[in-house]
Amino acid sequence: MRIYETANYEEMSRKAANILSAQVILKPDCVLGLATGSTPIGTYDQLVEWYEKGDVDFSEVKTVNLDEYKGLTRDNDQSYYYFMHKHLFDRVNIKLENTNVPDGTEPDAEKECDRYEKLIESMGGVDIQLLGLGHNGHIGFNEPDSSFAKTTHCVNLTESTIEANKRFFASADDVPRQAYTMGIGTIMKAKKILLVVNGEAKADIVAKAFFGPVTPEVPASILQLHNDVVVVADRAALSKVPRQA
Ligand code: F6R
């Protein structure tokens, strides 16, 4: 695991965008695994800026998103489909038929999760998976549990995740209670992983996830076992990692 420390959020975003654009330049028809949430917004903004300058071309890129709320329609401004269009897809020359987000409107969880897992396989797997980090160590919507979930599945969101996400909804009651998410096994199959994290509020979980024991109680800790992970974190997020004397 390689950890890059940056001075602040802007530098974190630029570094992450650099890594993603290098991937696109090296393999123009690559499969990018994408994430939503507040952390990667700056990364997407930076990619859009470089696209506008003519430095990155998304015309052959394919994407698969990590997760989606179950029950939200695509035009709901809190759906991850909506988020991806707003922050990236509608702003670059990606072909919309090459973008994929789990279908939150499919009520049959088994059917949708099976379709999504097979879709990723049929695309040849993910070349680089972008991840954020939840305050409880979740990645995608893989919440702390007694075992690691293997494939794309439907989850019941924990109270702490509902609490963290309620700022985007009118009230906590409006936050969906379930989501479709790639499993830990799906994420671990990505050839490369790029995790972005910033801010002091994530410092405890960064220390636990990347310097503590590997345990399903801290889902992101499994990334310690992946052979190609880059964490791009600002100084505040790294402020509690054990330092060598
Ligand atoms: C988003 C996702 C989540 C977020 C995590 C951090 O697709 O899967 O795991 O990455 O909740 O969210 P932020 O960046 O808002 O702190």
PDB file of C-alpha atoms and ligand atoms in Angstrom:
ATOM      1  CA  MET A   1       0.000   0.000   0.000  1.00  0.00           C
ATOM      2  CA  ARG A   2       1.362   3.365  -1.020  1.00  0.00           C
ATOM      3  CA  ILE A   3       0.202   6.399   0.944  1.00  0.00           C
ATOM      4  CA  TYR A   4       0.564   9.907  -0.494  1.00  0.00           C
ATOM      5  CA  GLU A   5       0.199  12.745   1.971  1.00  0.00           C
ATOM      6  CA  THR A   6      -1.060  16.016   0.573  1.00  0.00           C
ATOM      7  CA  ALA A   7      -1.232  19.447   2.183  1.00  0.00           C
ATOM      8  CA  ASN A   8      -4.974  19.847   1.693  1.00  0.00           C
ATOM      9  CA  TYR A   9      -8.134  18.786  -0.149  1.00  0.00           C
ATOM     10  CA  GLU A  10      -7.183  20.580  -3.402  1.00  0.00           C
ATOM     11  CA  GLU A  11      -3.830  18.817  -3.589  1.00  0.00           C
ATOM     12  CA  MET A  12      -5.483  15.474  -2.732  1.00  0.00           C
ATOM     13  CA  SER A  13      -7.962  16.000  -5.559  1.00  0.00           C
ATOM     14  CA  ARG A  14      -5.258  16.928  -8.067  1.00  0.00           C
ATOM     15  CA  LYS A  15      -3.131  13.917  -7.123  1.00  0.00           C
ATOM     16  CA  ALA A  16      -6.078  11.520  -7.445  1.00  0.00           C
ATOM     17  CA  ALA A  17      -7.096  13.052 -10.776  1.00  0.00           C
ATOM     18  CA  ASN A  18      -3.500  12.659 -11.959  1.00  0.00           C
ATOM     19  CA  ILE A  19      -3.599   8.942 -11.160  1.00  0.00           C
ATOM     20  CA  LEU A  20      -6.961   8.444 -12.894  1.00  0.00           C
ATOM     21  CA  SER A  21      -5.963  10.416 -15.967  1.00  0.00           C
ATOM     22  CA  ALA A  22      -2.686   8.470 -16.196  1.00  0.00           C
ATOM     23  CA  GLN A  23      -4.805   5.311 -16.285  1.00  0.00           C
ATOM     24  CA  VAL A  24      -6.991   6.733 -19.070  1.00  0.00           C
ATOM     25  CA  ILE A  25      -3.971   7.876 -21.083  1.00  0.00           C
ATOM     26  CA  LEU A  26      -2.228   4.500 -20.730  1.00  0.00           C
ATOM     27  CA  LYS A  27      -5.404   2.533 -21.566  1.00  0.00           C
ATOM     28  CA  PRO A  28      -8.000   4.723 -23.308  1.00  0.00           C
ATOM     29  CA  ASP A  29     -10.667   1.990 -23.160  1.00  0.00           C
ATOM     30  CA  CYS A  30     -10.098   1.206 -19.483  1.00  0.00           C
ATOM     31  CA  VAL A  31     -12.814   0.400 -16.955  1.00  0.00           C
ATOM     32  CA  LEU A  32     -12.934   2.987 -14.165  1.00  0.00           C
ATOM     33  CA  GLY A  33     -14.693   2.016 -10.948  1.00  0.00           C
ATOM     34  CA  LEU A  34     -16.198   5.206  -9.534  1.00  0.00           C
ATOM     35  CA  ALA A  35     -17.458   6.467  -6.184  1.00  0.00           C
ATOM     36  CA  THR A  36     -19.801   9.203  -5.030  1.00  0.00           C
ATOM     37  CA  GLY A  37     -19.795  11.168  -1.754  1.00  0.00           C
ATOM     38  CA  SER A  38     -18.210  14.507  -0.989  1.00  0.00           C
ATOM     39  CA  THR A  39     -14.562  13.406  -1.083  1.00  0.00           C
ATOM     40  CA  PRO A  40     -14.175  12.698  -4.845  1.00  0.00           C
ATOM     41  CA  ILE A  41     -16.006  15.840  -6.039  1.00  0.00           C
ATOM     42  CA  GLY A  42     -12.740  17.794  -6.333  1.00  0.00           C
ATOM     43  CA  THR A  43     -11.171  14.888  -8.217  1.00  0.00           C
ATOM     44  CA  TYR A  44     -14.012  14.941 -10.757  1.00  0.00           C
ATOM     45  CA  ASP A  45     -13.775  18.741 -11.071  1.00  0.00           C
ATOM     46  CA  GLN A  46     -10.073  18.427 -11.808  1.00  0.00           C
ATOM     47  CA  LEU A  47     -10.655  15.719 -14.439  1.00  0.00           C
ATOM     48  CA  VAL A  48     -13.274  17.950 -16.107  1.00  0.00           C
ATOM     49  CA  GLU A  49     -10.797  20.846 -16.172  1.00  0.00           C
ATOM     50  CA  TRP A  50      -8.139  18.718 -17.842  1.00  0.00           C
ATOM     51  CA  TYR A  51     -10.726  17.329 -20.277  1.00  0.00           C
ATOM     52  CA  GLU A  52     -11.679  20.901 -21.225  1.00  0.00           C
ATOM     53  CA  LYS A  53      -8.015  21.691 -21.828  1.00  0.00           C
ATOM     54  CA  GLY A  54      -7.778  18.669 -24.149  1.00  0.00           C
ATOM     55  CA  ASP A  55      -5.497  16.684 -21.846  1.00  0.00           C
ATOM     56  CA  VAL A  56      -7.810  13.725 -21.092  1.00  0.00           C
ATOM     57  CA  ASP A  57     -10.160  11.968 -23.499  1.00  0.00           C
ATOM     58  CA  PHE A  58     -13.014   9.869 -22.101  1.00  0.00           C
ATOM     59  CA  SER A  59     -14.456   8.773 -25.450  1.00  0.00           C
ATOM     60  CA  GLU A  60     -13.491   5.109 -25.001  1.00  0.00           C
ATOM     61  CA  VAL A  61     -13.644   4.928 -21.190  1.00  0.00           C
ATOM     62  CA  LYS A  62     -16.137   2.633 -19.483  1.00  0.00           C
ATOM     63  CA  THR A  63     -17.292   3.064 -15.908  1.00  0.00           C
ATOM     64  CA  VAL A  64     -18.967   1.091 -13.145  1.00  0.00           C
ATOM     65  CA  ASN A  65     -20.109   2.796  -9.965  1.00  0.00           C
ATOM     66  CA  LEU A  66     -19.751   1.217  -6.568  1.00  0.00           C
ATOM     67  CA  ASP A  67     -23.257   1.626  -5.285  1.00  0.00           C
ATOM     68  CA  GLU A  68     -26.739   3.113  -5.423  1.00  0.00           C
ATOM     69  CA  TYR A  69     -29.601   3.672  -2.997  1.00  0.00           C
ATOM     70  CA  LYS A  70     -32.378   1.146  -3.422  1.00  0.00           C
ATOM     71  CA  GLY A  71     -35.672   2.802  -4.269  1.00  0.00           C
ATOM     72  CA  LEU A  72     -34.429   6.133  -5.640  1.00  0.00           C
ATOM     73  CA  THR A  73     -35.203   6.966  -9.253  1.00  0.00           C
ATOM     74  CA  ARG A  74     -32.485   8.316 -11.540  1.00  0.00           C
ATOM     75  CA  ASP A  75     -33.959  11.808 -11.574  1.00  0.00           C
ATOM     76  CA  ASN A  76     -33.932  12.017  -7.755  1.00  0.00           C
ATOM     77  CA  ASP A  77     -31.165  14.505  -6.978  1.00  0.00           C
ATOM     78  CA  GLN A  78     -29.899  12.229  -4.166  1.00  0.00           C
ATOM     79  CA  SER A  79     -29.471   9.189  -6.401  1.00  0.00           C
ATOM     80  CA  TYR A  80     -25.907   8.279  -7.243  1.00  0.00           C
ATOM     81  CA  TYR A  81     -26.921   8.148 -10.917  1.00  0.00           C
ATOM     82  CA  TYR A  82     -27.848  11.846 -10.656  1.00  0.00           C
ATOM     83  CA  PHE A  83     -24.626  12.640  -8.764  1.00  0.00           C
ATOM     84  CA  MET A  84     -22.406  11.023 -11.402  1.00  0.00           C
ATOM     85  CA  HIS A  85     -24.123  12.868 -14.235  1.00  0.00           C
ATOM     86  CA  LYS A  86     -23.869  16.165 -12.402  1.00  0.00           C
ATOM     87  CA  HIS A  87     -20.225  15.855 -11.374  1.00  0.00           C
ATOM     88  CA  LEU A  88     -18.681  13.956 -14.274  1.00  0.00           C
ATOM     89  CA  PHE A  89     -20.668  12.221 -17.018  1.00  0.00           C
ATOM     90  CA  ASP A  90     -22.490  15.285 -18.344  1.00  0.00           C
ATOM     91  CA  ARG A  91     -19.281  17.343 -18.325  1.00  0.00           C
ATOM     92  CA  VAL A  92     -16.896  15.151 -20.348  1.00  0.00           C
ATOM     93  CA  ASN A  93     -17.061  13.233 -23.629  1.00  0.00           C
ATOM     94  CA  ILE A  94     -17.853   9.854 -22.076  1.00  0.00           C
ATOM     95  CA  LYS A  95     -20.467   7.806 -23.962  1.00  0.00           C
ATOM     96  CA  LEU A  96     -23.432   7.410 -21.648  1.00  0.00           C
ATOM     97  CA  GLU A  97     -23.944   3.821 -22.790  1.00  0.00           C
ATOM     98  CA  ASN A  98     -20.480   3.103 -21.373  1.00  0.00           C
ATOM     99  CA  THR A  99     -21.434   4.271 -17.875  1.00  0.00           C
ATOM    100  CA  ASN A 100     -23.003   1.947 -15.313  1.00  0.00           C
ATOM    101  CA  VAL A 101     -24.595   2.525 -11.922  1.00  0.00           C
ATOM    102  CA  PRO A 102     -26.600  -0.176 -10.089  1.00  0.00           C
ATOM    103  CA  ASP A 103     -30.293   0.269 -10.871  1.00  0.00           C
ATOM    104  CA  GLY A 104     -31.894   1.452  -7.614  1.00  0.00           C
ATOM    105  CA  THR A 105     -35.353   1.167  -9.144  1.00  0.00           C
ATOM    106  CA  GLU A 106     -35.082  -2.611  -9.612  1.00  0.00           C
ATOM    107  CA  PRO A 107     -37.068  -4.039  -6.686  1.00  0.00           C
ATOM    108  CA  ASP A 108     -35.690  -7.561  -7.120  1.00  0.00           C
ATOM    109  CA  ALA A 109     -32.392  -7.268  -5.234  1.00  0.00           C
ATOM    110  CA  GLU A 110     -31.062 -10.665  -6.232  1.00  0.00           C
ATOM    111  CA  LYS A 111     -31.746 -10.030  -9.909  1.00  0.00           C
ATOM    112  CA  GLU A 112     -30.090  -6.600  -9.932  1.00  0.00           C
ATOM    113  CA  CYS A 113     -27.043  -7.643  -7.899  1.00  0.00           C
ATOM    114  CA  ASP A 114     -26.498 -10.694 -10.078  1.00  0.00           C
ATOM    115  CA  ARG A 115     -26.844  -8.580 -13.252  1.00  0.00           C
ATOM    116  CA  TYR A 116     -24.341  -6.015 -11.944  1.00  0.00           C
ATOM    117  CA  GLU A 117     -21.743  -8.549 -10.869  1.00  0.00           C
ATOM    118  CA  LYS A 118     -21.934 -10.288 -14.273  1.00  0.00           C
ATOM    119  CA  LEU A 119     -21.750  -6.949 -16.069  1.00  0.00           C
ATOM    120  CA  ILE A 120     -18.452  -6.110 -14.327  1.00  0.00           C
ATOM    121  CA  GLU A 121     -17.080  -9.526 -15.245  1.00  0.00           C
ATOM    122  CA  SER A 122     -18.209  -9.156 -18.868  1.00  0.00           C
ATOM    123  CA  MET A 123     -16.341  -5.838 -19.073  1.00  0.00           C
ATOM    124  CA  GLY A 124     -13.133  -7.640 -18.122  1.00  0.00           C
ATOM    125  CA  GLY A 125     -13.042  -6.328 -14.540  1.00  0.00           C
ATOM    126  CA  VAL A 126     -12.157  -2.933 -13.136  1.00  0.00           C
ATOM    127  CA  ASP A 127      -8.775  -1.404 -14.045  1.00  0.00           C
ATOM    128  CA  ILE A 128      -8.789   1.144 -11.240  1.00  0.00           C
ATOM    129  CA  GLN A 129     -11.383   1.501  -8.487  1.00  0.00           C
ATOM    130  CA  LEU A 130     -11.799   4.903  -6.840  1.00  0.00           C
ATOM    131  CA  LEU A 131     -12.990   4.710  -3.220  1.00  0.00           C
ATOM    132  CA  GLY A 132     -13.912   7.090  -0.416  1.00  0.00           C
ATOM    133  CA  LEU A 133     -13.846   6.030   3.231  1.00  0.00           C
ATOM    134  CA  GLY A 134     -16.826   6.066   5.603  1.00  0.00           C
ATOM    135  CA  HIS A 135     -16.405   7.221   9.211  1.00  0.00           C
ATOM    136  CA  ASN A 136     -17.038   3.646  10.342  1.00  0.00           C
ATOM    137  CA  GLY A 137     -14.577   2.206   7.804  1.00  0.00           C
ATOM    138  CA  HIS A 138     -17.141   1.341   5.172  1.00  0.00           C
ATOM    139  CA  ILE A 139     -16.197   1.189   1.501  1.00  0.00           C
ATOM    140  CA  GLY A 140     -19.006   1.304  -0.999  1.00  0.00           C
ATOM    141  CA  PHE A 141     -21.912   0.495   1.301  1.00  0.00           C
ATOM    142  CA  ASN A 142     -20.076  -2.421   2.909  1.00  0.00           C
ATOM    143  CA  GLU A 143     -20.773  -1.668   6.534  1.00  0.00           C
ATOM    144  CA  PRO A 144     -18.930  -3.158   9.557  1.00  0.00           C
ATOM    145  CA  ASP A 145     -20.001  -6.787   9.836  1.00  0.00           C
ATOM    146  CA  SER A 146     -18.907 -10.147  11.149  1.00  0.00           C
ATOM    147  CA  SER A 147     -17.676 -11.261   7.701  1.00  0.00           C
ATOM    148  CA  PHE A 148     -16.632  -9.689   4.399  1.00  0.00           C
ATOM    149  CA  ALA A 149     -19.380  -9.675   1.727  1.00  0.00           C
ATOM    150  CA  LYS A 150     -18.116 -11.187  -1.493  1.00  0.00           C
ATOM    151  CA  THR A 151     -20.238  -9.954  -4.374  1.00  0.00           C
ATOM    152  CA  THR A 152     -22.681  -7.182  -5.255  1.00  0.00           C
ATOM    153  CA  HIS A 153     -25.516  -7.334  -2.741  1.00  0.00           C
ATOM    154  CA  CYS A 154     -28.292  -5.399  -1.046  1.00  0.00           C
ATOM    155  CA  VAL A 155     -27.462  -3.892   2.365  1.00  0.00           C
ATOM    156  CA  ASN A 156     -29.394  -2.380   5.215  1.00  0.00           C
ATOM    157  CA  LEU A 157     -27.704   0.916   6.040  1.00  0.00           C
ATOM    158  CA  THR A 158     -26.463   1.398   9.597  1.00  0.00           C
ATOM    159  CA  GLU A 159     -27.692   4.206  11.804  1.00  0.00           C
ATOM    160  CA  SER A 160     -24.288   5.926  11.585  1.00  0.00           C
ATOM    161  CA  THR A 161     -24.422   5.955   7.770  1.00  0.00           C
ATOM    162  CA  ILE A 162     -28.007   7.220   7.759  1.00  0.00           C
ATOM    163  CA  GLU A 163     -26.904   9.901  10.212  1.00  0.00           C
ATOM    164  CA  ALA A 164     -23.895  10.876   8.034  1.00  0.00           C
ATOM    165  CA  ASN A 165     -26.010  11.020   4.864  1.00  0.00           C
ATOM    166  CA  LYS A 166     -29.051  12.791   6.229  1.00  0.00           C
ATOM    167  CA  ARG A 167     -27.474  16.175   5.483  1.00  0.00           C
ATOM    168  CA  PHE A 168     -28.329  15.542   1.842  1.00  0.00           C
ATOM    169  CA  PHE A 169     -32.023  14.810   2.512  1.00  0.00           C
ATOM    170  CA  ALA A 170     -34.889  16.841   3.975  1.00  0.00           C
ATOM    171  CA  SER A 171     -34.721  14.668   7.128  1.00  0.00           C
ATOM    172  CA  ALA A 172     -33.225  11.391   8.397  1.00  0.00           C
ATOM    173  CA  ASP A 173     -36.586   9.751   7.622  1.00  0.00           C
ATOM    174  CA  ASP A 174     -36.079  10.463   3.923  1.00  0.00           C
ATOM    175  CA  VAL A 175     -32.727   8.633   3.745  1.00  0.00           C
ATOM    176  CA  PRO A 176     -33.285   5.272   2.021  1.00  0.00           C
ATOM    177  CA  ARG A 177     -32.741   2.316   4.342  1.00  0.00           C
ATOM    178  CA  GLN A 178     -31.197  -0.002   1.762  1.00  0.00           C
ATOM    179  CA  ALA A 179     -28.631   0.173  -1.024  1.00  0.00           C
ATOM    180  CA  TYR A 180     -27.062  -1.994  -3.694  1.00  0.00           C
ATOM    181  CA  THR A 181     -23.296  -2.162  -3.428  1.00  0.00           C
ATOM    182  CA  MET A 182     -20.359  -3.983  -4.924  1.00  0.00           C
ATOM    183  CA  GLY A 183     -19.125  -6.486  -2.356  1.00  0.00           C
ATOM    184  CA  ILE A 184     -15.722  -6.429  -0.715  1.00  0.00           C
ATOM    185  CA  GLY A 185     -14.808  -9.323  -3.013  1.00  0.00           C
ATOM    186  CA  THR A 186     -15.890  -7.309  -6.078  1.00  0.00           C
ATOM    187  CA  ILE A 187     -13.790  -4.341  -4.926  1.00  0.00           C
ATOM    188  CA  MET A 188     -10.765  -6.528  -4.145  1.00  0.00           C
ATOM    189  CA  LYS A 189     -10.849  -7.918  -7.709  1.00  0.00           C
ATOM    190  CA  ALA A 190     -10.061  -4.462  -9.142  1.00  0.00           C
ATOM    191  CA  LYS A 191      -6.562  -4.405 -10.615  1.00  0.00           C
ATOM    192  CA  LYS A 192      -5.712  -1.157  -8.823  1.00  0.00           C
ATOM    193  CA  ILE A 193      -7.401   0.722  -6.013  1.00  0.00           C
ATOM    194  CA  LEU A 194      -7.238   4.462  -5.353  1.00  0.00           C
ATOM    195  CA  LEU A 195      -8.717   5.624  -2.052  1.00  0.00           C
ATOM    196  CA  VAL A 196      -9.152   9.318  -1.322  1.00  0.00           C
ATOM    197  CA  VAL A 197      -9.719  10.668   2.171  1.00  0.00           C
ATOM    198  CA  ASN A 198      -9.473  14.062   3.795  1.00  0.00           C
ATOM    199  CA  GLY A 199     -10.132  15.896   7.013  1.00  0.00           C
ATOM    200  CA  GLU A 200      -9.486  15.428  10.705  1.00  0.00           C
ATOM    201  CA  ALA A 201     -12.859  13.735  11.216  1.00  0.00           C
ATOM    202  CA  LYS A 202     -11.503  10.713   9.304  1.00  0.00           C
ATOM    203  CA  ALA A 203      -8.128  10.589  11.113  1.00  0.00           C
ATOM    204  CA  ASP A 204      -9.181   7.872  13.606  1.00  0.00           C
ATOM    205  CA  ILE A 205     -10.633   5.593  10.954  1.00  0.00           C
ATOM    206  CA  VAL A 206      -7.624   6.053   8.650  1.00  0.00           C
ATOM    207  CA  ALA A 207      -5.317   4.915  11.460  1.00  0.00           C
ATOM    208  CA  LYS A 208      -7.555   1.925  12.248  1.00  0.00           C
ATOM    209  CA  ALA A 209      -8.168   0.862   8.657  1.00  0.00           C
ATOM    210  CA  PHE A 210      -4.619   1.024   7.345  1.00  0.00           C
ATOM    211  CA  PHE A 211      -2.522   0.467  10.482  1.00  0.00           C
ATOM    212  CA  GLY A 212      -4.790  -1.744  12.576  1.00  0.00           C
ATOM    213  CA  PRO A 213      -5.776  -5.407  12.216  1.00  0.00           C
ATOM    214  CA  VAL A 214      -7.604  -6.624   9.116  1.00  0.00           C
ATOM    215  CA  THR A 215     -11.160  -7.232  10.270  1.00  0.00           C
ATOM    216  CA  PRO A 216     -14.681  -7.099   8.791  1.00  0.00           C
ATOM    217  CA  GLU A 217     -15.500  -4.749  11.676  1.00  0.00           C
ATOM    218  CA  VAL A 218     -13.450  -2.198   9.697  1.00  0.00           C
ATOM    219  CA  PRO A 219     -14.254  -3.131   6.090  1.00  0.00           C
ATOM    220  CA  ALA A 220     -11.563  -0.903   4.515  1.00  0.00           C
ATOM    221  CA  SER A 221      -8.873  -2.774   6.476  1.00  0.00           C
ATOM    222  CA  ILE A 222      -9.070  -5.551   3.848  1.00  0.00           C
ATOM    223  CA  LEU A 223      -7.343  -3.182   1.427  1.00  0.00           C
ATOM    224  CA  GLN A 224      -4.103  -3.895   3.317  1.00  0.00           C
ATOM    225  CA  LEU A 225      -4.189  -7.275   1.540  1.00  0.00           C
ATOM    226  CA  HIS A 226      -4.607  -5.900  -1.998  1.00  0.00           C
ATOM    227  CA  ASN A 227      -1.351  -5.743  -3.932  1.00  0.00           C
ATOM    228  CA  ASP A 228      -1.905  -2.412  -5.700  1.00  0.00           C
ATOM    229  CA  VAL A 229      -3.508   0.223  -3.480  1.00  0.00           C
ATOM    230  CA  VAL A 230      -2.783   3.928  -3.431  1.00  0.00           C
ATOM    231  CA  VAL A 231      -4.233   6.043  -0.623  1.00  0.00           C
ATOM    232  CA  VAL A 232      -4.218   9.775  -1.263  1.00  0.00           C
ATOM    233  CA  ALA A 233      -4.912  11.541   2.012  1.00  0.00           C
ATOM    234  CA  ASP A 234      -4.487  15.049   3.265  1.00  0.00           C
ATOM    235  CA  ARG A 235      -2.346  15.835   6.303  1.00  0.00           C
ATOM    236  CA  ALA A 236      -5.376  16.110   8.614  1.00  0.00           C
ATOM    237  CA  ALA A 237      -6.640  12.620   7.685  1.00  0.00           C
ATOM    238  CA  LEU A 238      -3.155  11.199   8.377  1.00  0.00           C
ATOM    239  CA  SER A 239      -2.709  13.050  11.665  1.00  0.00           C
ATOM    240  CA  LYS A 240      -3.317   9.942  13.811  1.00  0.00           C
ATOM    241  CA  VAL A 241      -1.281   7.358  11.920  1.00  0.00           C
ATOM    242  CA  PRO A 242       1.566   5.899  13.946  1.00  0.00           C
ATOM    243  CA  ARG A 243       4.788   7.658  12.961  1.00  0.00           C
ATOM    244  CA  GLN A 244       8.157   5.964  12.951  1.00  0.00           C
ATOM    245  CA  ALA A 245      10.599   7.566  15.388  1.00  0.00           C
TER     246      ALA A 245
HETATM  247  C1  F6R B   1     -19.842   6.394  -2.227  1.00  0.00           C
HETATM  248  C2  F6R B   1     -19.525   5.373  -1.263  1.00  0.00           C
HETATM  249  C3  F6R B   1     -19.216   5.648   0.180  1.00  0.00           C
HETATM  250  C4  F6R B   1     -18.407   6.926   0.422  1.00  0.00           C
HETATM  251  C5  F6R B   1     -18.154   7.144   1.908  1.00  0.00           C
HETATM  252  C6  F6R B   1     -17.437   8.434   2.188  1.00  0.00           C
HETATM  253  O1  F6R B   1     -20.112   5.824  -3.507  1.00  0.00           O
HETATM  254  O2  F6R B   1     -19.544   4.258  -1.631  1.00  0.00           O
HETATM  255  O3  F6R B   1     -18.512   4.551   0.692  1.00  0.00           O
HETATM  256  O4  F6R B   1     -17.208   6.861  -0.266  1.00  0.00           O
HETATM  257  O5  F6R B   1     -19.376   7.146   2.591  1.00  0.00           O
HETATM  258  O6  F6R B   1     -18.281   9.502   1.872  1.00  0.00           O
HETATM  259  P1  F6R B   1     -17.789  11.019   1.886  1.00  0.00           P
HETATM  260  O7  F6R B   1     -16.788  11.154   0.771  1.00  0.00           O
HETATM  261  O8  F6R B   1     -19.031  11.827   1.613  1.00  0.00           O
HETATM  262  O9  F6R B   1     -17.188  11.261   3.226  1.00  0.00           O
END
